[in-house]
Coordinates of C-alpha atoms and ligand atoms in Angstrom, one line a residue:
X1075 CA 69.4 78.3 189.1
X1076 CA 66.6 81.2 188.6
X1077 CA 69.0 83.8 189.1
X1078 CA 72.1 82.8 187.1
X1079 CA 73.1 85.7 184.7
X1080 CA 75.8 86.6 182.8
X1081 CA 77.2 90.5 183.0
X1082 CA 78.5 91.8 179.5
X1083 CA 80.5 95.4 179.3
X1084 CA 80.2 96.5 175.9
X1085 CA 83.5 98.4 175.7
X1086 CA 82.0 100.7 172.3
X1087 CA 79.4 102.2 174.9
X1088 CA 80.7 101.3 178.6
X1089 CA 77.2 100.0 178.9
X1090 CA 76.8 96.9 181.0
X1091 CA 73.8 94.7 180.4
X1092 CA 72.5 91.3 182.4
X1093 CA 71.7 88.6 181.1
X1094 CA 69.9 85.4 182.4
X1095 CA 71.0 82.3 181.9
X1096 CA 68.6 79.7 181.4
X1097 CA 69.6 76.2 181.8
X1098 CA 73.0 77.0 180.7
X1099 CA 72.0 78.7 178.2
X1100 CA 71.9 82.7 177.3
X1101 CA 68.7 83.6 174.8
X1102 CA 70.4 85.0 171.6
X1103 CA 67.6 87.2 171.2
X1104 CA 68.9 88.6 175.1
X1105 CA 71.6 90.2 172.6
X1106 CA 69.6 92.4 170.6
X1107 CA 69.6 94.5 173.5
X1108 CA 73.0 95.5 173.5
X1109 CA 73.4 98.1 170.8
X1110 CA 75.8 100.6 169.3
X1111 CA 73.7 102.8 167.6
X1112 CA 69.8 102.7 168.4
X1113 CA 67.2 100.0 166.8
X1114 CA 68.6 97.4 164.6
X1115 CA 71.8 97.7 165.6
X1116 CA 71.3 94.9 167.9
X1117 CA 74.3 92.5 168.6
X1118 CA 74.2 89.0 166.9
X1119 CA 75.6 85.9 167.5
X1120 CA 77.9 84.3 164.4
X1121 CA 77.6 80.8 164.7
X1122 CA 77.5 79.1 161.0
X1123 CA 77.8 75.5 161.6
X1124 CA 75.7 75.6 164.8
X1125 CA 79.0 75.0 166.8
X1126 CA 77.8 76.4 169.9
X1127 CA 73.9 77.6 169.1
X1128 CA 71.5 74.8 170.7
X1129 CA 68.8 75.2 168.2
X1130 CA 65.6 73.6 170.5
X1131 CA 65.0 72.7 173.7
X1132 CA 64.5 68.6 173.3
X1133 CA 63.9 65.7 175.8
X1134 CA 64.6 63.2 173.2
X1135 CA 68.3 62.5 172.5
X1136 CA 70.9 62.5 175.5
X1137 CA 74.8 62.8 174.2
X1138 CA 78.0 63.4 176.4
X1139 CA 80.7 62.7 174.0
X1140 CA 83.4 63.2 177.0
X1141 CA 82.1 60.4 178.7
X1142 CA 80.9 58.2 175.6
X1143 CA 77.1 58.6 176.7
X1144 CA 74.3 58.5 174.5
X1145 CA 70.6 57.8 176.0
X1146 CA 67.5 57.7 174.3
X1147 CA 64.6 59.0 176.3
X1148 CA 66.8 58.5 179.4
X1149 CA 67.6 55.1 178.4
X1150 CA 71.7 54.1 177.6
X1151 CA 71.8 52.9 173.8
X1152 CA 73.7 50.1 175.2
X1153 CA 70.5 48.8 177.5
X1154 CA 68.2 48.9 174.2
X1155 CA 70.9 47.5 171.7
X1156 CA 71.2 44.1 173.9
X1157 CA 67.0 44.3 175.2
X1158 CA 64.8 45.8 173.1
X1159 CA 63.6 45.9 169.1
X1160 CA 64.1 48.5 166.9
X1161 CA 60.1 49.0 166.9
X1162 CA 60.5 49.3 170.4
X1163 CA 62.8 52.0 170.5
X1164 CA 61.0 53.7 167.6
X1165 CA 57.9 53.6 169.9
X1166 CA 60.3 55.0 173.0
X1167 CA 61.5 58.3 170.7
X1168 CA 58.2 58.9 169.7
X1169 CA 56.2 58.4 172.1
X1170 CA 58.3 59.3 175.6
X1171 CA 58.1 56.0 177.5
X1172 CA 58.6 52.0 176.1
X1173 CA 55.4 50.1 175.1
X1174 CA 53.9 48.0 177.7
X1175 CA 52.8 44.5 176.0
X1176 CA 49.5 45.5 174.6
X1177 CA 50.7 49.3 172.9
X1178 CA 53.5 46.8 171.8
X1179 CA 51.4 44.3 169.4
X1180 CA 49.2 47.3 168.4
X1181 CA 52.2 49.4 167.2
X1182 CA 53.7 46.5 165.4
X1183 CA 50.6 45.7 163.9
X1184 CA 49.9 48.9 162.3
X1185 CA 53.3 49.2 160.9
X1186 CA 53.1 45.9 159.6
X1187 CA 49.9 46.7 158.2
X1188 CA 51.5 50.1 156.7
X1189 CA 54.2 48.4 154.6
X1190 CA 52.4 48.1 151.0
X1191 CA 52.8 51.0 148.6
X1192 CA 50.4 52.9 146.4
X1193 CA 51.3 50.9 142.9
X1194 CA 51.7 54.1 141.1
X1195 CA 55.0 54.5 143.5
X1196 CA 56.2 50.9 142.1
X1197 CA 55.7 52.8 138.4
X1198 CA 57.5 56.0 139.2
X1199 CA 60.3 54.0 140.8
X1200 CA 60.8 52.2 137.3
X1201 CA 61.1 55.3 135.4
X1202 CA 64.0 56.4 137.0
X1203 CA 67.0 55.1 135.0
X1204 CA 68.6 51.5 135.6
X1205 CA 72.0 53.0 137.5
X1206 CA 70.5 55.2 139.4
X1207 CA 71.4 55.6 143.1
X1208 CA 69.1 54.2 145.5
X1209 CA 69.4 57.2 147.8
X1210 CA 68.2 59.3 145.3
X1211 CA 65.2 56.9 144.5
X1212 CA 64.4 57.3 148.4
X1213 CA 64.2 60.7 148.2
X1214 CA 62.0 61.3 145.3
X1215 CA 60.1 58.4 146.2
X1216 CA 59.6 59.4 150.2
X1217 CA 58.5 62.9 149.1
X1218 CA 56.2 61.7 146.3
X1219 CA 54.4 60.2 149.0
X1220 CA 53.0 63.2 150.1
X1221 CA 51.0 63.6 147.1
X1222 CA 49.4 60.2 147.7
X1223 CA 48.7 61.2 151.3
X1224 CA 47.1 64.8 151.5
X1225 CA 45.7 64.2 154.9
X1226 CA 49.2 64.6 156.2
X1227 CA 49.0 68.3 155.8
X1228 CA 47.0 68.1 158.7
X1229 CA 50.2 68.3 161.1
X1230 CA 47.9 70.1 164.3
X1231 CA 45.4 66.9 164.6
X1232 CA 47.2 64.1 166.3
X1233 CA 45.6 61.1 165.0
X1234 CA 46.5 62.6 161.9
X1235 CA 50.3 63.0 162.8
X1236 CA 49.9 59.3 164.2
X1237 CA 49.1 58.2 161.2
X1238 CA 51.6 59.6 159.0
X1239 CA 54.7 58.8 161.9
X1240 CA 53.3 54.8 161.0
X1241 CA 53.2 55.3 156.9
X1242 CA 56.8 56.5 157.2
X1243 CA 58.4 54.2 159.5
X1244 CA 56.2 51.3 157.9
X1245 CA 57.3 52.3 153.9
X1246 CA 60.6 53.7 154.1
X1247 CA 62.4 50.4 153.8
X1248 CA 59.5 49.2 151.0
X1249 CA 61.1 52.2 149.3
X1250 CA 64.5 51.5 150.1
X1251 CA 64.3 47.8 149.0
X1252 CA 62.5 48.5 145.7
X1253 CA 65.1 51.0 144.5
X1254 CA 67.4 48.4 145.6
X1255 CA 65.7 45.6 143.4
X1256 CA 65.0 48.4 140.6
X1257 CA 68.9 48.6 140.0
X1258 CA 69.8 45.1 139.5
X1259 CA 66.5 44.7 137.3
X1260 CA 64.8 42.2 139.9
X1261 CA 61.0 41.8 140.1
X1262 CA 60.4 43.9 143.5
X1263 CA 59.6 41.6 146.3
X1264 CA 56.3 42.6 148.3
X1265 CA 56.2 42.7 152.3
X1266 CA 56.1 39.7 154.1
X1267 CA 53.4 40.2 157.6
X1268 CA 54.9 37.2 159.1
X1269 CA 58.0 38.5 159.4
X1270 CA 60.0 41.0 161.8
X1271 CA 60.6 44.8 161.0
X1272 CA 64.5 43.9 159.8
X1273 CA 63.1 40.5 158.6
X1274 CA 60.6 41.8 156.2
X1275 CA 63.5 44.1 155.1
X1276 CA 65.8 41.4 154.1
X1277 CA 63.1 39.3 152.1
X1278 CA 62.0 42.4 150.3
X1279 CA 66.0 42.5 149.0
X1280 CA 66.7 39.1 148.5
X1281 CA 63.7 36.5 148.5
X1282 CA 63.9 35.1 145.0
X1283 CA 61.8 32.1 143.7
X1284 CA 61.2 30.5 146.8
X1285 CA 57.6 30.5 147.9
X1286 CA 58.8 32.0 151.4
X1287 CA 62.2 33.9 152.9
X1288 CA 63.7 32.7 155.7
X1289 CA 66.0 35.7 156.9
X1290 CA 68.9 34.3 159.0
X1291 CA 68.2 34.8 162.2
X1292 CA 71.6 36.2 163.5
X1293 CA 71.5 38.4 160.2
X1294 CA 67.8 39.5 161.4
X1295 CA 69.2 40.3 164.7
X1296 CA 72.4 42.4 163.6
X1297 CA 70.5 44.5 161.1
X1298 CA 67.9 45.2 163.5
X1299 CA 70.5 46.6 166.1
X1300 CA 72.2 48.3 163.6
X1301 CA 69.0 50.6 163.1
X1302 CA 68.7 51.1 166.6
X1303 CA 72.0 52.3 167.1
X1304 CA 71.0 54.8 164.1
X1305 CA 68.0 55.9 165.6
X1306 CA 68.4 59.3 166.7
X1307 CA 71.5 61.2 167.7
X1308 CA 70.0 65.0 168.6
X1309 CA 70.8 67.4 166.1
X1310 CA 72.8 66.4 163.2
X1311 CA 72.5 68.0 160.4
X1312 CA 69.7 66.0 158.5
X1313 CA 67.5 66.2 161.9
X1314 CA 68.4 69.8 162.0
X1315 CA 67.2 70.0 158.2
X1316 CA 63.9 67.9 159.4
X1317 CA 62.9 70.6 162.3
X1318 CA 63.6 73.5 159.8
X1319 CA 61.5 72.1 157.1
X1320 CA 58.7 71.1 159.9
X1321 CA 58.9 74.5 161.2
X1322 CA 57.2 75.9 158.1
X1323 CA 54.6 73.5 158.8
X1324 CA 55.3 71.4 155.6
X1325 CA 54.0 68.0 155.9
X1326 CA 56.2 65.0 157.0
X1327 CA 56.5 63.3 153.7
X1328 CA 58.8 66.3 152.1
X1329 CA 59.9 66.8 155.5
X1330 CA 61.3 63.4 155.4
X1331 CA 62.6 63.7 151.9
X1332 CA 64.8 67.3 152.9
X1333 CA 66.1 65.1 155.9
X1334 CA 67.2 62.0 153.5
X1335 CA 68.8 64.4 151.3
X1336 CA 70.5 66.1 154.0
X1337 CA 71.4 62.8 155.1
X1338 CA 72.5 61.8 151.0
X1339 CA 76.1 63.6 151.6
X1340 CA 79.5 62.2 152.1
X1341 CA 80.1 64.3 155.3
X1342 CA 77.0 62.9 157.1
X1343 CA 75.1 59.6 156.1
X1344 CA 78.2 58.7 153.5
X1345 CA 81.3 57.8 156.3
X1346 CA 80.9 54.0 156.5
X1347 CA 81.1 54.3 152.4
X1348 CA 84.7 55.6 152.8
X1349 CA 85.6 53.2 155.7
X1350 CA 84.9 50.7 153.7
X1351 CA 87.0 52.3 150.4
X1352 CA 90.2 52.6 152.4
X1353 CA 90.2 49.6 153.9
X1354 CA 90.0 47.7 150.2
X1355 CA 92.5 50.4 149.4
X1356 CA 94.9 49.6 152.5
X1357 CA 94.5 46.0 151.3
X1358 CA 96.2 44.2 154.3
X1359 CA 97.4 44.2 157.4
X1360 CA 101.2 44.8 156.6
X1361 CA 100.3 47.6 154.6
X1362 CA 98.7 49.4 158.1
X1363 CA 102.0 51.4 159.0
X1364 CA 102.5 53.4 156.0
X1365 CA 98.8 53.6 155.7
X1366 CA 98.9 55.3 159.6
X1367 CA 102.3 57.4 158.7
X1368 CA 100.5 59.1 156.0
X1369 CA 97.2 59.6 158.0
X1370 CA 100.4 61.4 160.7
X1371 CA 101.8 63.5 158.2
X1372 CA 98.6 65.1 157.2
X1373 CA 98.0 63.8 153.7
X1374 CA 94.7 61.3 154.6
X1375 CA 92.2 61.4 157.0
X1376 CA 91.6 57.6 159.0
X1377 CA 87.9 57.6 157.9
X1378 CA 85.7 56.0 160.8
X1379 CA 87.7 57.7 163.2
X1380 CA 86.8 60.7 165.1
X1381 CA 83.8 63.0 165.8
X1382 CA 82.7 66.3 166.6
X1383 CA 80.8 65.3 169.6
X1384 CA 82.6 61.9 170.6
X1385 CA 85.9 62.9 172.5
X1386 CA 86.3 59.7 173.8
X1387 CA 85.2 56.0 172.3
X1388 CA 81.9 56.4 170.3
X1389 CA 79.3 54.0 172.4
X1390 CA 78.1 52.6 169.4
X1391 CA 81.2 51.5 167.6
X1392 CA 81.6 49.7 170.7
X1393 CA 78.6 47.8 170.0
X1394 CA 79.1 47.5 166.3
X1395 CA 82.6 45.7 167.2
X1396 CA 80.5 42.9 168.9
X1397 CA 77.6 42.9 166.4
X1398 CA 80.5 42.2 163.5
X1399 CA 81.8 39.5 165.2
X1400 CA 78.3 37.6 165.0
X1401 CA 77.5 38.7 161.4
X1402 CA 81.0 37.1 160.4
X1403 CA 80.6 33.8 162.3
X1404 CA 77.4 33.7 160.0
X1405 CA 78.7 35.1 156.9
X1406 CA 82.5 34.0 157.2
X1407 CA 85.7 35.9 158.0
X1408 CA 86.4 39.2 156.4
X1409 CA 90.1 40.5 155.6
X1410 CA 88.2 43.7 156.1
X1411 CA 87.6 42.9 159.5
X1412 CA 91.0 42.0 159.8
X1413 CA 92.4 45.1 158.8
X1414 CA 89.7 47.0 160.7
X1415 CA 91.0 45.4 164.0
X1416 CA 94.5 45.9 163.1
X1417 CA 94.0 49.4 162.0
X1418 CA 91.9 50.5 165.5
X1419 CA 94.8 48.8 167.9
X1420 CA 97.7 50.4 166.2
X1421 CA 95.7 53.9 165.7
X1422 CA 94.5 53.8 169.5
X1423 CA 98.1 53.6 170.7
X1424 CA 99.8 56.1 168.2
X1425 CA 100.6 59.0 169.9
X1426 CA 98.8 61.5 167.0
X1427 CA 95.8 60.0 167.4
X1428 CA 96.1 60.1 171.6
X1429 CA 96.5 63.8 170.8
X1430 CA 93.6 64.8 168.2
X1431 CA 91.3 62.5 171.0
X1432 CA 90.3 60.0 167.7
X1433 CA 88.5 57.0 168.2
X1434 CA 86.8 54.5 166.2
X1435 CA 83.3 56.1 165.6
X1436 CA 79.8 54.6 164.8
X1437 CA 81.3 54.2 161.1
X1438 CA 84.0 52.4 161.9
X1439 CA 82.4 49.1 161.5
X1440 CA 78.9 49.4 160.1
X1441 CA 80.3 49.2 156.5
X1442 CA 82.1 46.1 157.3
X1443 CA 78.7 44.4 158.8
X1444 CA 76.6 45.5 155.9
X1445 CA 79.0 44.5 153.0
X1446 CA 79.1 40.8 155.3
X1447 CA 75.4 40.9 155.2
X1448 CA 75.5 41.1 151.1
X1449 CA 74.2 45.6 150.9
X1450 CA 75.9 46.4 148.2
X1451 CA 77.4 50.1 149.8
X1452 CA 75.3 52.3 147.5
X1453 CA 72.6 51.2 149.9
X1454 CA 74.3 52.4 153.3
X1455 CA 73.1 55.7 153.5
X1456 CA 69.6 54.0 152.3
X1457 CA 70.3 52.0 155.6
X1458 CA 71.1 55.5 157.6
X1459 CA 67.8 56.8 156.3
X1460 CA 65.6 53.7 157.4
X1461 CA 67.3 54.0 161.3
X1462 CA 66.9 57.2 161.4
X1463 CA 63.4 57.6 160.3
X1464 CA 61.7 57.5 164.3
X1465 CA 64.5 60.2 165.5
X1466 CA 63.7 62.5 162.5
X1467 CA 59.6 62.2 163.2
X1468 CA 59.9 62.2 166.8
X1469 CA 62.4 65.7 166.6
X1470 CA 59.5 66.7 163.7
X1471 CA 56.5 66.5 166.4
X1472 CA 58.4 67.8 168.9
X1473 CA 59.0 71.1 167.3
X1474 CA 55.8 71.5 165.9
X1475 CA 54.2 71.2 169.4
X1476 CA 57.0 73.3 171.1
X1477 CA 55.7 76.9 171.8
X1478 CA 58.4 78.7 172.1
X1479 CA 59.4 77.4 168.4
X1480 CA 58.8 79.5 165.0
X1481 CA 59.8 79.1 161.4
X1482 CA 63.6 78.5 161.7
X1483 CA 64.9 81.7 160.0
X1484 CA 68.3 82.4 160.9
X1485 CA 69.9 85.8 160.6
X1486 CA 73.1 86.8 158.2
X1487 CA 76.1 89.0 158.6
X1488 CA 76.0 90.8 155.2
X1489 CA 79.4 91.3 153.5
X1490 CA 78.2 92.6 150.3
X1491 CA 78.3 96.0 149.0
X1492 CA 76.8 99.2 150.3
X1493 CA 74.2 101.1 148.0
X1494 CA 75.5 101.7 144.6
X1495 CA 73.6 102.5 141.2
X1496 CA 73.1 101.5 138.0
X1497 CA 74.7 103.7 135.1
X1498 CA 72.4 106.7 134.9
X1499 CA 70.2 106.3 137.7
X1500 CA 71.1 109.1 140.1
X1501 CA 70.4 108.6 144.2
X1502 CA 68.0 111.1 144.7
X1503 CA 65.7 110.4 142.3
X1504 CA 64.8 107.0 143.3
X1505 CA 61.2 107.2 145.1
X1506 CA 61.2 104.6 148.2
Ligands
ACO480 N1 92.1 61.2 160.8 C1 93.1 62.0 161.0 N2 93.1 63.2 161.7 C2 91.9 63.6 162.1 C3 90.7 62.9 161.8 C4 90.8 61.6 161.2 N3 89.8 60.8 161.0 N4 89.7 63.5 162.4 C5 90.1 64.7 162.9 N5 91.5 64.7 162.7 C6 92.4 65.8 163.1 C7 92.3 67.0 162.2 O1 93.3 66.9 161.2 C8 92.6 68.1 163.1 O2 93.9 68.2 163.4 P1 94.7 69.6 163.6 O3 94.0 70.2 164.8 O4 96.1 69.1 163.9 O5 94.6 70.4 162.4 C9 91.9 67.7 164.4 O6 91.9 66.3 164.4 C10 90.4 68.2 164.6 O7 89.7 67.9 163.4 P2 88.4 68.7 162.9 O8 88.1 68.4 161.5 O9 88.4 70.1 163.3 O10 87.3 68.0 163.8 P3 85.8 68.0 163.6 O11 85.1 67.8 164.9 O12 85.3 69.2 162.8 O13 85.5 66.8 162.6 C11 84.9 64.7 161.8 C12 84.8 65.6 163.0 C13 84.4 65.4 160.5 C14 84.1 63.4 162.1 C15 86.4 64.2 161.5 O14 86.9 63.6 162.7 C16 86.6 63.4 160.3 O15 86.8 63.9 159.2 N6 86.6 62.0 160.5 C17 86.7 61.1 159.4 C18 85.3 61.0 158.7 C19 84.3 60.2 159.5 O16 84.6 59.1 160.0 N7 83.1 60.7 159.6 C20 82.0 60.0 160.3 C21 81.5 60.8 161.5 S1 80.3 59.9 162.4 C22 78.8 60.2 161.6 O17 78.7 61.2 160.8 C23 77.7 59.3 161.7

């Protein structure tokens, strides 16, 4: 493996150059090497969406989207959707290995312990105006945190970092629930200690006037693999965002917030939104064929259906499928679901789908569970954000104790226009 290179001719000079290739991967710096005419002229590599440019090295997040595979620390998403908690698997991204029994009840403790806000927080949440969007609520209110927490500047002293990785994961979804509660104008609903992670979560949106919620078990259940299978998935473009803005050694708080915003737009955290539009727009089953003929032609994209890495089934729509079924034995049938259903067989055996490689992604489904459960879809994304919190952290202490990583600063190809002058101002007379 040591002495795998790659031989480049650079048909401007005739020069050849070697260049090593380091587990599968050439150093784009390696490039700046082959030049044209002396110092700075230094090849670059183009590569604006990242498309091929692996941005870190990272043990975290395992995908192969020929083969449907996605591992978290090794383990197959399936194995932790069907045996573990989502506080499990939180503790597995950040921490490398699964809690054994005793790192388990301490970890779950001090998150459950983390869960109250700073009442100033409950204020600034009720000055933002009655229709506003709960996503944007999250991101103010996840970066106003930093102001309340100063400490977590101090991103080189680990018990510091520990600290901050519980406040996040512990009051994200106290954030998202009172932004949530803020809209429709009710009283916001504190944490409950005796209850789960995703248990908590649903008594902080819906208890009422009873003296104690009792979150449906099933429900509880569904949610909580639900933010598992949101957890981490390497580096999309809101974890992407969280590694940049850790790499100037901001603090995790507005880290956090950059990521959530990242993760605010309809191309990334916003899918199962527009899943859950077109089916309501498709409207029923006998509608499906002109629905798929127009999809054919060109005019619509099937929303929840296809992905840049997936090639093949995504392995958590897979799960999804199952995890509906549950929620709407609870909740009662959905026409959505039946659509859904009737939609993914007649897509998976249409020949323009077979071609493009599109299959039902992670999206596919989520929006149909979550509308069963009562979100109303404003809150997905909010959802999206509370899953993927652990990825985001774990990626953000990754990179800030990687060595070989920097402040991300990528390079341009500039387009723009050579030297010129303004009206009057003659070359030579400028001093540099
Ligand atoms: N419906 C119909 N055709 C599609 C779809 C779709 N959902 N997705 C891709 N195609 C077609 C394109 O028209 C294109 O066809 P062509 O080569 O004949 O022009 C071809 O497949 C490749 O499409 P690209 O857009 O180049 O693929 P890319 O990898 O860039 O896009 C994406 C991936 C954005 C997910 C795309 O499949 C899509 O728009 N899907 C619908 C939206 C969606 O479900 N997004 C959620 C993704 S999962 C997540 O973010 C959590």
């Amino acid at each position: 493996m040591g002495d795998e290179t790659l031989t480049v001719t650079d048909n401007r000079t005739g020069r050849r150059y070697e260049v090593p290739i380091r587990d599968g991967a050439i150093a784009a710096t390696d490039l700046q090497k082959i030049t044209s005419d002396g110092p700075g002229s230094g090849l670059l590599s183009y590569d604006p969406a990242f498309l091929n440019t692996a941005s870190c090295r990272s043990a975290i997040t395992f995908i192969d989207g020929e083969r449907s595979i996605l591992r978290y620390r090794g383990y197959p998403v399936e194995e932790l959707a069907e045996r573990s908690s989502f506080l499990e698997v939180a503790y597995l991204l950040i921490h490398g290995e699964l809690p054994d029994p005793t790192q388990h009840r301490q970890w779950v403790d001090a998150i459950t312990h983390h869960t109250l806000l700073h009442e100033n927080i409950k204020k600034l949440i009720d000055t933002f105006h009655h229709d506003a969007h709960p996503m944007g609520i999250l991101v103010g209110t996840v970066g106003a945190l930093s102001t309340f927490y100063p400490d977590a500047k101090d991103i080189f002293n680990e018990e510091s970092r520990r600290l901050q990785i519980l406040r996040l994961i512990a009051k994200m979804p106290t954030l998202a629930a009172f932004a949530a509660r803020h809209a429709v104008g009710m009283p916001y609903a504190y944490p409950d200690n005796d209850l789960s992670y995703a248990g908590n979560f649903l008594n902080m949106m819906w208890k009422a006037t009873e003296l104690k919620y009792e979150p449906s078990p099933v429900l509880e259940r569904a949610l909580d693999v639900l933010l598992i299978l949101h957890a981490d998935h390497e580096q999309n473009c809101s974890t992407n965002v969280m590694r940049a803005v850790g790499s100037s050694h901001a603090d995790p708080f507005s880290a956090t917030a950059a990521a959530a915003a990242a993760l605010y737009g309809p191309l990334h955290g916003g899918a199962n939104e527009q899943v859950l539009r077109m089916l309501k727009e498709i409207g029923s089953v006998s509608k499906i064929p002109e629905y798929v003929k127009r999809v054919r032609s060109g005019e619509l994209r099937l929303m929840g259906f296809g992905h840049r890495v997936y090639k093949n089934y995504d392995p958590r729509a897979q799960i999804i499928k199952k995890v509906a079924d549950d929620v709407l034995a609870v909740t009662g049938r959905s026409p959505l679901l039946d659509i859904a259903l009737e939609l993914e067989r007649v897509a998976l055996a249409d020949d323009y789908f077979i071609k493009h490689r599109l299959y039902p992604n992670v999206d596919f489904y989520s929006g149909i569970i979550y509308a069963a459960i009562g979100f109303p879809v404003e809150m997905f994304p909010v959802l999206f954000a509370i899953g993927r919190t652990p990825g985001w952290l774990a990626q953000w202490q990754e990179g800030l104790l990687d060595p070989e990583q920097k402040i991300a600063r990528p390079r341009q190809v500039y387009t723009g226009p050579a030297e010129r002058h303004l009206p009057g101002v003659r070359a030579e007379a400028i001093s540099r």
